[in-house]
mmCIF file with all atom_site columns, C-alpha atoms in Angstrom:
data_model
loop_
_atom_site.group_PDB
_atom_site.id
_atom_site.type_symbol
_atom_site.label_atom_id
_atom_site.label_alt_id
_atom_site.label_comp_id
_atom_site.label_asym_id
_atom_site.label_entity_id
_atom_site.label_seq_id
_atom_site.pdbx_PDB_ins_code
_atom_site.Cartn_x
_atom_site.Cartn_y
_atom_site.Cartn_z
_atom_site.occupancy
_atom_site.B_iso_or_equiv
_atom_site.pdbx_formal_charge
_atom_site.auth_seq_id
_atom_site.auth_comp_id
_atom_site.auth_asym_id
_atom_site.auth_atom_id
_atom_site.pdbx_PDB_model_num
ATOM 1   C CA . UNK A 1 1   ? 84.407  99.421  81.489  1.00 90.00 ? 7   UNK A CA 1
ATOM 2   C CA . UNK A 1 2   ? 84.767  102.679 83.396  1.00 92.00 ? 8   UNK A CA 1
ATOM 3   C CA . UNK A 1 3   ? 85.975  105.715 81.471  1.00 91.00 ? 9   UNK A CA 1
ATOM 4   C CA . UNK A 1 4   ? 87.473  108.895 82.842  1.00 87.00 ? 10  UNK A CA 1
ATOM 5   C CA . UNK A 1 5   ? 89.439  111.924 81.771  1.00 86.00 ? 11  UNK A CA 1
ATOM 6   C CA . UNK A 1 6   ? 92.472  112.503 83.939  1.00 83.00 ? 12  UNK A CA 1
ATOM 7   C CA . UNK A 1 7   ? 93.226  115.300 81.465  1.00 83.00 ? 13  UNK A CA 1
ATOM 8   C CA . UNK A 1 8   ? 92.274  115.588 77.732  1.00 82.00 ? 14  UNK A CA 1
ATOM 9   C CA . UNK A 1 9   ? 92.057  112.041 76.250  1.00 90.00 ? 15  UNK A CA 1
ATOM 10  C CA . UNK A 1 10  ? 89.580  109.499 77.602  1.00 92.00 ? 16  UNK A CA 1
ATOM 11  C CA . UNK A 1 11  ? 91.100  106.510 79.416  1.00 94.00 ? 17  UNK A CA 1
ATOM 12  C CA . UNK A 1 12  ? 89.097  103.327 79.955  1.00 95.00 ? 18  UNK A CA 1
ATOM 13  C CA . UNK A 1 13  ? 89.651  100.886 82.800  1.00 96.00 ? 19  UNK A CA 1
ATOM 14  C CA . UNK A 1 14  ? 88.050  97.457  82.925  1.00 96.00 ? 20  UNK A CA 1
ATOM 15  C CA . UNK A 1 15  ? 88.685  93.955  84.265  1.00 97.00 ? 21  UNK A CA 1
ATOM 16  C CA . UNK A 1 16  ? 89.865  90.859  82.434  1.00 97.00 ? 22  UNK A CA 1
ATOM 17  C CA . UNK A 1 17  ? 88.130  87.572  83.234  1.00 97.00 ? 23  UNK A CA 1
ATOM 18  C CA . UNK A 1 18  ? 90.021  84.911  85.223  1.00 97.00 ? 24  UNK A CA 1
ATOM 19  C CA . UNK A 1 19  ? 89.559  82.557  82.270  1.00 97.00 ? 25  UNK A CA 1
ATOM 20  C CA . UNK A 1 20  ? 91.269  85.067  79.939  1.00 97.00 ? 26  UNK A CA 1
ATOM 21  C CA . UNK A 1 21  ? 94.167  85.532  82.393  1.00 97.00 ? 27  UNK A CA 1
ATOM 22  C CA . UNK A 1 22  ? 94.637  81.766  82.791  1.00 97.00 ? 28  UNK A CA 1
ATOM 23  C CA . UNK A 1 23  ? 94.570  81.112  79.027  1.00 96.00 ? 29  UNK A CA 1
ATOM 24  C CA . UNK A 1 24  ? 97.134  83.786  78.186  1.00 96.00 ? 30  UNK A CA 1
ATOM 25  C CA . UNK A 1 25  ? 99.413  82.981  81.164  1.00 96.00 ? 31  UNK A CA 1
ATOM 26  C CA . UNK A 1 26  ? 99.403  79.275  80.219  1.00 96.00 ? 32  UNK A CA 1
ATOM 27  C CA . UNK A 1 27  ? 100.368 80.169  76.634  1.00 95.00 ? 33  UNK A CA 1
ATOM 28  C CA . UNK A 1 28  ? 103.153 82.473  77.836  1.00 94.00 ? 34  UNK A CA 1
ATOM 29  C CA . UNK A 1 29  ? 104.514 79.910  80.318  1.00 94.00 ? 35  UNK A CA 1
ATOM 30  C CA . UNK A 1 30  ? 104.853 77.262  77.617  1.00 92.00 ? 36  UNK A CA 1
ATOM 31  C CA . UNK A 1 31  ? 106.384 79.676  75.070  1.00 89.00 ? 37  UNK A CA 1
ATOM 32  C CA . UNK A 1 32  ? 110.085 80.259  74.656  1.00 85.00 ? 38  UNK A CA 1
ATOM 33  C CA . UNK A 1 33  ? 111.374 83.428  73.088  1.00 82.00 ? 39  UNK A CA 1
ATOM 34  C CA . UNK A 1 34  ? 112.988 82.790  69.698  1.00 81.00 ? 40  UNK A CA 1
ATOM 35  C CA . UNK A 1 35  ? 114.176 85.039  66.875  1.00 82.00 ? 41  UNK A CA 1
ATOM 36  C CA . UNK A 1 36  ? 110.777 84.599  65.244  1.00 82.00 ? 42  UNK A CA 1
ATOM 37  C CA . UNK A 1 37  ? 108.623 85.737  68.198  1.00 82.00 ? 43  UNK A CA 1
ATOM 38  C CA . UNK A 1 38  ? 111.045 88.098  70.027  1.00 83.00 ? 44  UNK A CA 1
ATOM 39  C CA . UNK A 1 39  ? 109.319 91.484  69.974  1.00 83.00 ? 45  UNK A CA 1
ATOM 40  C CA . UNK A 1 40  ? 111.815 93.458  72.083  1.00 81.00 ? 46  UNK A CA 1
ATOM 41  C CA . UNK A 1 41  ? 113.759 94.816  69.082  1.00 75.00 ? 47  UNK A CA 1
ATOM 42  C CA . UNK A 1 42  ? 110.581 96.443  67.720  1.00 74.00 ? 48  UNK A CA 1
ATOM 43  C CA . UNK A 1 43  ? 109.806 98.346  70.932  1.00 75.00 ? 49  UNK A CA 1
ATOM 44  C CA . UNK A 1 44  ? 111.171 101.330 72.839  1.00 72.00 ? 50  UNK A CA 1
ATOM 45  C CA . UNK A 1 45  ? 111.561 99.377  76.061  1.00 74.00 ? 51  UNK A CA 1
ATOM 46  C CA . UNK A 1 46  ? 114.548 98.535  78.219  1.00 82.00 ? 52  UNK A CA 1
ATOM 47  C CA . UNK A 1 47  ? 113.041 95.078  78.779  1.00 84.00 ? 53  UNK A CA 1
ATOM 48  C CA . UNK A 1 48  ? 114.674 91.861  77.527  1.00 83.00 ? 54  UNK A CA 1
ATOM 49  C CA . UNK A 1 49  ? 111.682 89.499  77.427  1.00 83.00 ? 55  UNK A CA 1
ATOM 50  C CA . UNK A 1 50  ? 108.938 90.665  75.090  1.00 86.00 ? 56  UNK A CA 1
ATOM 51  C CA . UNK A 1 51  ? 107.034 88.021  73.193  1.00 90.00 ? 57  UNK A CA 1
ATOM 52  C CA . UNK A 1 52  ? 104.751 88.337  70.164  1.00 91.00 ? 58  UNK A CA 1
ATOM 53  C CA . UNK A 1 53  ? 101.861 85.895  70.457  1.00 91.00 ? 59  UNK A CA 1
ATOM 54  C CA . UNK A 1 54  ? 100.685 84.060  67.311  1.00 91.00 ? 60  UNK A CA 1
ATOM 55  C CA . UNK A 1 55  ? 97.766  85.713  65.492  1.00 92.00 ? 61  UNK A CA 1
ATOM 56  C CA . UNK A 1 56  ? 95.904  82.379  65.477  1.00 94.00 ? 62  UNK A CA 1
ATOM 57  C CA . UNK A 1 57  ? 96.114  82.204  69.294  1.00 95.00 ? 63  UNK A CA 1
ATOM 58  C CA . UNK A 1 58  ? 94.974  85.822  69.658  1.00 95.00 ? 64  UNK A CA 1
ATOM 59  C CA . UNK A 1 59  ? 92.026  85.315  67.297  1.00 95.00 ? 65  UNK A CA 1
ATOM 60  C CA . UNK A 1 60  ? 90.905  82.073  68.934  1.00 96.00 ? 66  UNK A CA 1
ATOM 61  C CA . UNK A 1 61  ? 91.410  82.961  72.610  1.00 96.00 ? 67  UNK A CA 1
ATOM 62  C CA . UNK A 1 62  ? 91.742  86.704  73.214  1.00 97.00 ? 68  UNK A CA 1
ATOM 63  C CA . UNK A 1 63  ? 89.996  88.788  70.530  1.00 96.00 ? 69  UNK A CA 1
ATOM 64  C CA . UNK A 1 64  ? 86.412  88.281  71.681  1.00 97.00 ? 70  UNK A CA 1
ATOM 65  C CA . UNK A 1 65  ? 86.948  89.585  75.225  1.00 97.00 ? 71  UNK A CA 1
ATOM 66  C CA . UNK A 1 66  ? 89.236  92.422  74.136  1.00 98.00 ? 72  UNK A CA 1
ATOM 67  C CA . UNK A 1 67  ? 86.876  93.609  71.381  1.00 97.00 ? 73  UNK A CA 1
ATOM 68  C CA . UNK A 1 68  ? 83.925  93.514  73.809  1.00 97.00 ? 74  UNK A CA 1
ATOM 69  C CA . UNK A 1 69  ? 85.861  95.811  76.175  1.00 97.00 ? 75  UNK A CA 1
ATOM 70  C CA . UNK A 1 70  ? 86.922  98.072  73.312  1.00 97.00 ? 76  UNK A CA 1
ATOM 71  C CA . UNK A 1 71  ? 83.281  98.409  72.159  1.00 96.00 ? 77  UNK A CA 1
ATOM 72  C CA . UNK A 1 72  ? 82.239  99.352  75.710  1.00 95.00 ? 78  UNK A CA 1
ATOM 73  C CA . UNK A 1 73  ? 85.042  101.925 75.884  1.00 96.00 ? 79  UNK A CA 1
ATOM 74  C CA . UNK A 1 74  ? 84.103  103.454 72.525  1.00 95.00 ? 80  UNK A CA 1
ATOM 75  C CA . UNK A 1 75  ? 80.402  103.499 73.433  1.00 93.00 ? 81  UNK A CA 1
ATOM 76  C CA . UNK A 1 76  ? 81.161  105.250 76.752  1.00 92.00 ? 82  UNK A CA 1
ATOM 77  C CA . UNK A 1 77  ? 83.290  107.722 74.765  1.00 91.00 ? 83  UNK A CA 1
ATOM 78  C CA . UNK A 1 78  ? 80.299  108.341 72.445  1.00 90.00 ? 84  UNK A CA 1
ATOM 79  C CA . UNK A 1 79  ? 82.077  106.955 69.382  1.00 90.00 ? 85  UNK A CA 1
ATOM 80  C CA . UNK A 1 80  ? 79.482  105.643 66.908  1.00 89.00 ? 86  UNK A CA 1
ATOM 81  C CA . UNK A 1 81  ? 79.164  104.019 63.474  1.00 93.00 ? 87  UNK A CA 1
ATOM 82  C CA . UNK A 1 82  ? 81.877  101.445 64.112  1.00 93.00 ? 88  UNK A CA 1
ATOM 83  C CA . UNK A 1 83  ? 82.267  99.045  61.215  1.00 95.00 ? 89  UNK A CA 1
ATOM 84  C CA . UNK A 1 84  ? 85.227  96.948  62.368  1.00 95.00 ? 90  UNK A CA 1
ATOM 85  C CA . UNK A 1 85  ? 87.654  96.703  65.278  1.00 96.00 ? 91  UNK A CA 1
ATOM 86  C CA . UNK A 1 86  ? 90.880  94.967  64.343  1.00 96.00 ? 92  UNK A CA 1
ATOM 87  C CA . UNK A 1 87  ? 93.730  94.066  66.709  1.00 96.00 ? 93  UNK A CA 1
ATOM 88  C CA . UNK A 1 88  ? 96.809  94.800  64.583  1.00 94.00 ? 94  UNK A CA 1
ATOM 89  C CA . UNK A 1 89  ? 99.396  93.509  67.063  1.00 94.00 ? 95  UNK A CA 1
ATOM 90  C CA . UNK A 1 90  ? 99.614  92.123  70.591  1.00 95.00 ? 96  UNK A CA 1
ATOM 91  C CA . UNK A 1 91  ? 102.709 91.306  72.608  1.00 94.00 ? 97  UNK A CA 1
ATOM 92  C CA . UNK A 1 92  ? 103.647 90.229  76.128  1.00 95.00 ? 98  UNK A CA 1
ATOM 93  C CA . UNK A 1 93  ? 105.979 92.210  78.395  1.00 94.00 ? 99  UNK A CA 1
ATOM 94  C CA . UNK A 1 94  ? 107.812 90.162  81.033  1.00 93.00 ? 100 UNK A CA 1
ATOM 95  C CA . UNK A 1 95  ? 109.312 93.012  83.052  1.00 94.00 ? 101 UNK A CA 1
ATOM 96  C CA . UNK A 1 96  ? 111.973 92.050  85.613  1.00 92.00 ? 102 UNK A CA 1
ATOM 97  C CA . UNK A 1 97  ? 113.844 93.919  88.351  1.00 92.00 ? 103 UNK A CA 1
ATOM 98  C CA . UNK A 1 98  ? 115.268 97.294  87.221  1.00 92.00 ? 104 UNK A CA 1
ATOM 99  C CA . UNK A 1 99  ? 113.770 97.054  83.712  1.00 92.00 ? 105 UNK A CA 1
ATOM 100 C CA . UNK A 1 100 ? 111.516 99.827  82.454  1.00 92.00 ? 106 UNK A CA 1
ATOM 101 C CA . UNK A 1 101 ? 109.666 101.225 79.484  1.00 91.00 ? 107 UNK A CA 1
ATOM 102 C CA . UNK A 1 102 ? 110.611 104.838 78.603  1.00 92.00 ? 108 UNK A CA 1
ATOM 103 C CA . UNK A 1 103 ? 108.038 107.420 77.558  1.00 92.00 ? 109 UNK A CA 1
ATOM 104 C CA . UNK A 1 104 ? 106.512 106.371 74.240  1.00 93.00 ? 110 UNK A CA 1
ATOM 105 C CA . UNK A 1 105 ? 103.292 106.118 72.258  1.00 92.00 ? 111 UNK A CA 1
ATOM 106 C CA . UNK A 1 106 ? 101.835 103.445 69.943  1.00 93.00 ? 112 UNK A CA 1
ATOM 107 C CA . UNK A 1 107 ? 100.587 102.778 66.411  1.00 91.00 ? 113 UNK A CA 1
ATOM 108 C CA . UNK A 1 108 ? 96.983  102.267 65.352  1.00 92.00 ? 114 UNK A CA 1
ATOM 109 C CA . UNK A 1 109 ? 94.188  104.406 66.748  1.00 95.00 ? 115 UNK A CA 1
ATOM 110 C CA . UNK A 1 110 ? 93.629  102.776 70.112  1.00 97.00 ? 116 UNK A CA 1
ATOM 111 C CA . UNK A 1 111 ? 95.997  100.956 72.445  1.00 97.00 ? 117 UNK A CA 1
ATOM 112 C CA . UNK A 1 112 ? 95.659  98.878  75.556  1.00 97.00 ? 118 UNK A CA 1
ATOM 113 C CA . UNK A 1 113 ? 97.547  97.174  78.343  1.00 98.00 ? 119 UNK A CA 1
ATOM 114 C CA . UNK A 1 114 ? 96.368  94.236  80.459  1.00 98.00 ? 120 UNK A CA 1
ATOM 115 C CA . UNK A 1 115 ? 98.021  93.022  83.656  1.00 97.00 ? 121 UNK A CA 1
ATOM 116 C CA . UNK A 1 116 ? 98.619  89.294  84.181  1.00 97.00 ? 122 UNK A CA 1
ATOM 117 C CA . UNK A 1 117 ? 101.087 89.057  87.113  1.00 96.00 ? 123 UNK A CA 1
ATOM 118 C CA . UNK A 1 118 ? 102.116 91.647  89.661  1.00 94.00 ? 124 UNK A CA 1
ATOM 119 C CA . UNK A 1 119 ? 104.989 90.980  92.103  1.00 91.00 ? 125 UNK A CA 1
ATOM 120 C CA . UNK A 1 120 ? 104.137 91.040  95.775  1.00 89.00 ? 126 UNK A CA 1
ATOM 121 C CA . UNK A 1 121 ? 105.534 94.231  97.357  1.00 83.00 ? 127 UNK A CA 1
ATOM 122 C CA . UNK A 1 122 ? 106.368 95.631  93.914  1.00 84.00 ? 128 UNK A CA 1
ATOM 123 C CA . UNK A 1 123 ? 105.736 99.139  95.207  1.00 79.00 ? 129 UNK A CA 1
ATOM 124 C CA . UNK A 1 124 ? 108.086 98.815  98.144  1.00 71.00 ? 130 UNK A CA 1
ATOM 125 C CA . UNK A 1 125 ? 109.500 102.287 98.369  1.00 66.00 ? 131 UNK A CA 1
ATOM 126 C CA . UNK A 1 126 ? 113.002 103.634 98.643  1.00 61.00 ? 132 UNK A CA 1
ATOM 127 C CA . UNK A 1 127 ? 113.901 106.963 100.162 1.00 58.00 ? 133 UNK A CA 1
ATOM 128 C CA . UNK A 1 128 ? 116.196 109.194 98.131  1.00 60.00 ? 134 UNK A CA 1
ATOM 129 C CA . UNK A 1 129 ? 117.293 112.527 99.614  1.00 63.00 ? 135 UNK A CA 1
ATOM 130 C CA . UNK A 1 130 ? 114.549 112.270 102.276 1.00 64.00 ? 136 UNK A CA 1
ATOM 131 C CA . UNK A 1 131 ? 111.863 111.838 99.606  1.00 62.00 ? 137 UNK A CA 1
ATOM 132 C CA . UNK A 1 132 ? 109.923 108.577 99.187  1.00 63.00 ? 138 UNK A CA 1
ATOM 133 C CA . UNK A 1 133 ? 109.786 107.095 95.677  1.00 61.00 ? 139 UNK A CA 1
ATOM 134 C CA . UNK A 1 134 ? 106.247 105.817 95.173  1.00 76.00 ? 140 UNK A CA 1
ATOM 135 C CA . UNK A 1 135 ? 106.241 104.938 91.492  1.00 86.00 ? 141 UNK A CA 1
ATOM 136 C CA . UNK A 1 136 ? 107.956 101.508 91.599  1.00 89.00 ? 142 UNK A CA 1
ATOM 137 C CA . UNK A 1 137 ? 106.270 99.276  88.991  1.00 91.00 ? 143 UNK A CA 1
ATOM 138 C CA . UNK A 1 138 ? 103.534 101.782 88.173  1.00 93.00 ? 144 UNK A CA 1
ATOM 139 C CA . UNK A 1 139 ? 102.553 103.310 84.825  1.00 94.00 ? 145 UNK A CA 1
ATOM 140 C CA . UNK A 1 140 ? 102.243 107.014 84.053  1.00 94.00 ? 146 UNK A CA 1
ATOM 141 C CA . UNK A 1 141 ? 100.052 108.471 81.298  1.00 95.00 ? 147 UNK A CA 1
ATOM 142 C CA . UNK A 1 142 ? 101.281 111.866 80.140  1.00 94.00 ? 148 UNK A CA 1
ATOM 143 C CA . UNK A 1 143 ? 99.427  114.577 78.220  1.00 92.00 ? 149 UNK A CA 1
ATOM 144 C CA . UNK A 1 144 ? 100.159 118.264 77.678  1.00 85.00 ? 150 UNK A CA 1
ATOM 145 C CA . UNK A 1 145 ? 101.873 120.296 80.318  1.00 81.00 ? 151 UNK A CA 1
ATOM 146 C CA . UNK A 1 146 ? 101.234 120.955 83.964  1.00 78.00 ? 152 UNK A CA 1
ATOM 147 C CA . UNK A 1 147 ? 99.633  124.291 84.660  1.00 80.00 ? 153 UNK A CA 1
ATOM 148 C CA . UNK A 1 148 ? 97.345  125.913 87.192  1.00 82.00 ? 154 UNK A CA 1
ATOM 149 C CA . UNK A 1 149 ? 94.399  123.556 87.899  1.00 75.00 ? 155 UNK A CA 1
ATOM 150 C CA . UNK A 1 150 ? 95.597  121.166 85.198  1.00 78.00 ? 156 UNK A CA 1
ATOM 151 C CA . UNK A 1 151 ? 97.558  117.966 85.727  1.00 84.00 ? 157 UNK A CA 1
ATOM 152 C CA . UNK A 1 152 ? 99.609  116.449 82.926  1.00 89.00 ? 158 UNK A CA 1
ATOM 153 C CA . UNK A 1 153 ? 100.384 113.046 84.503  1.00 90.00 ? 159 UNK A CA 1
ATOM 154 C CA . UNK A 1 154 ? 98.026  110.292 85.619  1.00 91.00 ? 160 UNK A CA 1
ATOM 155 C CA . UNK A 1 155 ? 99.733  107.536 87.643  1.00 91.00 ? 161 UNK A CA 1
ATOM 156 C CA . UNK A 1 156 ? 98.180  104.056 87.815  1.00 93.00 ? 162 UNK A CA 1
ATOM 157 C CA . UNK A 1 157 ? 99.250  101.316 90.204  1.00 93.00 ? 163 UNK A CA 1
ATOM 158 C CA . UNK A 1 158 ? 98.163  98.191  88.272  1.00 95.00 ? 164 UNK A CA 1
ATOM 159 C CA . UNK A 1 159 ? 96.459  95.125  89.721  1.00 95.00 ? 165 UNK A CA 1
ATOM 160 C CA . UNK A 1 160 ? 96.134  91.675  88.155  1.00 97.00 ? 166 UNK A CA 1
ATOM 161 C CA . UNK A 1 161 ? 93.197  91.711  85.762  1.00 97.00 ? 167 UNK A CA 1
ATOM 162 C CA . UNK A 1 162 ? 93.261  95.446  85.045  1.00 98.00 ? 168 UNK A CA 1
ATOM 163 C CA . UNK A 1 163 ? 92.718  96.351  81.410  1.00 98.00 ? 169 UNK A CA 1
ATOM 164 C CA . UNK A 1 164 ? 93.480  99.947  80.424  1.00 98.00 ? 170 UNK A CA 1
ATOM 165 C CA . UNK A 1 165 ? 92.461  101.387 77.032  1.00 97.00 ? 171 UNK A CA 1
ATOM 166 C CA . UNK A 1 166 ? 93.636  104.721 75.646  1.00 97.00 ? 172 UNK A CA 1
ATOM 167 C CA . UNK A 1 167 ? 94.210  106.604 72.373  1.00 96.00 ? 173 UNK A CA 1
ATOM 168 C CA . UNK A 1 168 ? 97.417  105.464 70.646  1.00 96.00 ? 174 UNK A CA 1
ATOM 169 C CA . UNK A 1 169 ? 98.972  108.963 70.859  1.00 96.00 ? 175 UNK A CA 1
ATOM 170 C CA . UNK A 1 170 ? 98.742  109.146 74.667  1.00 95.00 ? 176 UNK A CA 1
ATOM 171 C CA . UNK A 1 171 ? 102.316 108.995 75.917  1.00 95.00 ? 177 UNK A CA 1
ATOM 172 C CA . UNK A 1 172 ? 103.055 106.610 78.770  1.00 95.00 ? 178 UNK A CA 1
ATOM 173 C CA . UNK A 1 173 ? 105.914 105.018 80.696  1.00 95.00 ? 179 UNK A CA 1
ATOM 174 C CA . UNK A 1 174 ? 106.324 101.958 82.925  1.00 94.00 ? 180 UNK A CA 1
ATOM 175 C CA . UNK A 1 175 ? 108.621 102.417 85.901  1.00 93.00 ? 181 UNK A CA 1
ATOM 176 C CA . UNK A 1 176 ? 111.162 99.872  87.159  1.00 92.00 ? 182 UNK A CA 1
ATOM 177 C CA . UNK A 1 177 ? 110.821 98.083  90.490  1.00 91.00 ? 183 UNK A CA 1
ATOM 178 C CA . UNK A 1 178 ? 113.544 96.775  92.770  1.00 89.00 ? 184 UNK A CA 1
ATOM 179 C CA . UNK A 1 179 ? 112.540 93.236  93.789  1.00 89.00 ? 185 UNK A CA 1
ATOM 180 C CA . UNK A 1 180 ? 113.412 89.914  92.129  1.00 92.00 ? 186 UNK A CA 1
ATOM 181 C CA . UNK A 1 181 ? 110.154 88.994  90.414  1.00 94.00 ? 187 UNK A CA 1
ATOM 182 C CA . UNK A 1 182 ? 108.205 89.428  87.174  1.00 94.00 ? 188 UNK A CA 1
ATOM 183 C CA . UNK A 1 183 ? 105.546 91.989  86.313  1.00 95.00 ? 189 UNK A CA 1
ATOM 184 C CA . UNK A 1 184 ? 103.714 90.453  83.372  1.00 96.00 ? 190 UNK A CA 1
ATOM 185 C CA . UNK A 1 185 ? 101.456 92.430  81.072  1.00 96.00 ? 191 UNK A CA 1
ATOM 186 C CA . UNK A 1 186 ? 100.382 92.465  77.458  1.00 97.00 ? 192 UNK A CA 1
ATOM 187 C CA . UNK A 1 187 ? 99.989  95.434  75.155  1.00 96.00 ? 193 UNK A CA 1
ATOM 188 C CA . UNK A 1 188 ? 98.118  95.777  71.895  1.00 97.00 ? 194 UNK A CA 1
ATOM 189 C CA . UNK A 1 189 ? 97.179  98.230  69.176  1.00 96.00 ? 195 UNK A CA 1
ATOM 190 C CA . UNK A 1 190 ? 93.849  98.499  67.404  1.00 97.00 ? 196 UNK A CA 1
ATOM 191 C CA . UNK A 1 191 ? 92.675  99.891  64.076  1.00 97.00 ? 197 UNK A CA 1
ATOM 192 C CA . UNK A 1 192 ? 89.031  100.994 63.845  1.00 96.00 ? 198 UNK A CA 1
ATOM 193 C CA . UNK A 1 193 ? 87.061  101.469 60.639  1.00 94.00 ? 199 UNK A CA 1
ATOM 194 C CA . UNK A 1 194 ? 83.772  103.351 60.521  1.00 93.00 ? 200 UNK A CA 1
ATOM 195 C CA . UNK A 1 195 ? 80.548  103.105 58.540  1.00 90.00 ? 201 UNK A CA 1
ATOM 196 C CA . UNK A 1 196 ? 79.789  106.114 56.354  1.00 84.00 ? 202 UNK A CA 1
#
């Protein structure tokens, strides 16, 4: 887990194991979205297919690797006396052509996003008014305001296996792309309790 400060809050970037990616993608591929597991109505997104995974599946197959990464992130951020790390929710985002996630923030104390499928040529650029658009399918993290020698936006072009951790209050947005394919990711929120 590598940590960095693009601006104020610390962002962590790590890699998911191939085993983790295969397990979660297999679960997603065999799942159908129903009223019970449809998570899109609970989110700010303009994305139709968002799926809440069962807690039993998360606990059995995903928690161990995610919590290990979270511990590394917190350790690199010099956060100590951790008593418990609890994943309070986790959902899958199956983003298709022209869908997007507007600027928003999360619940909990810590949030994360992991990338499971990225369309080939997702970043293919359009030119609008002689200016190239380079954000297709990327994610922006936003903090504060732009000023002299201070950026307020950090843009990340995700790759399969990327895991990004950040404080829940860090605003972010996922841009649309213009090809017929799926960008698949999962997001989660974490609650941390500390020893006294």
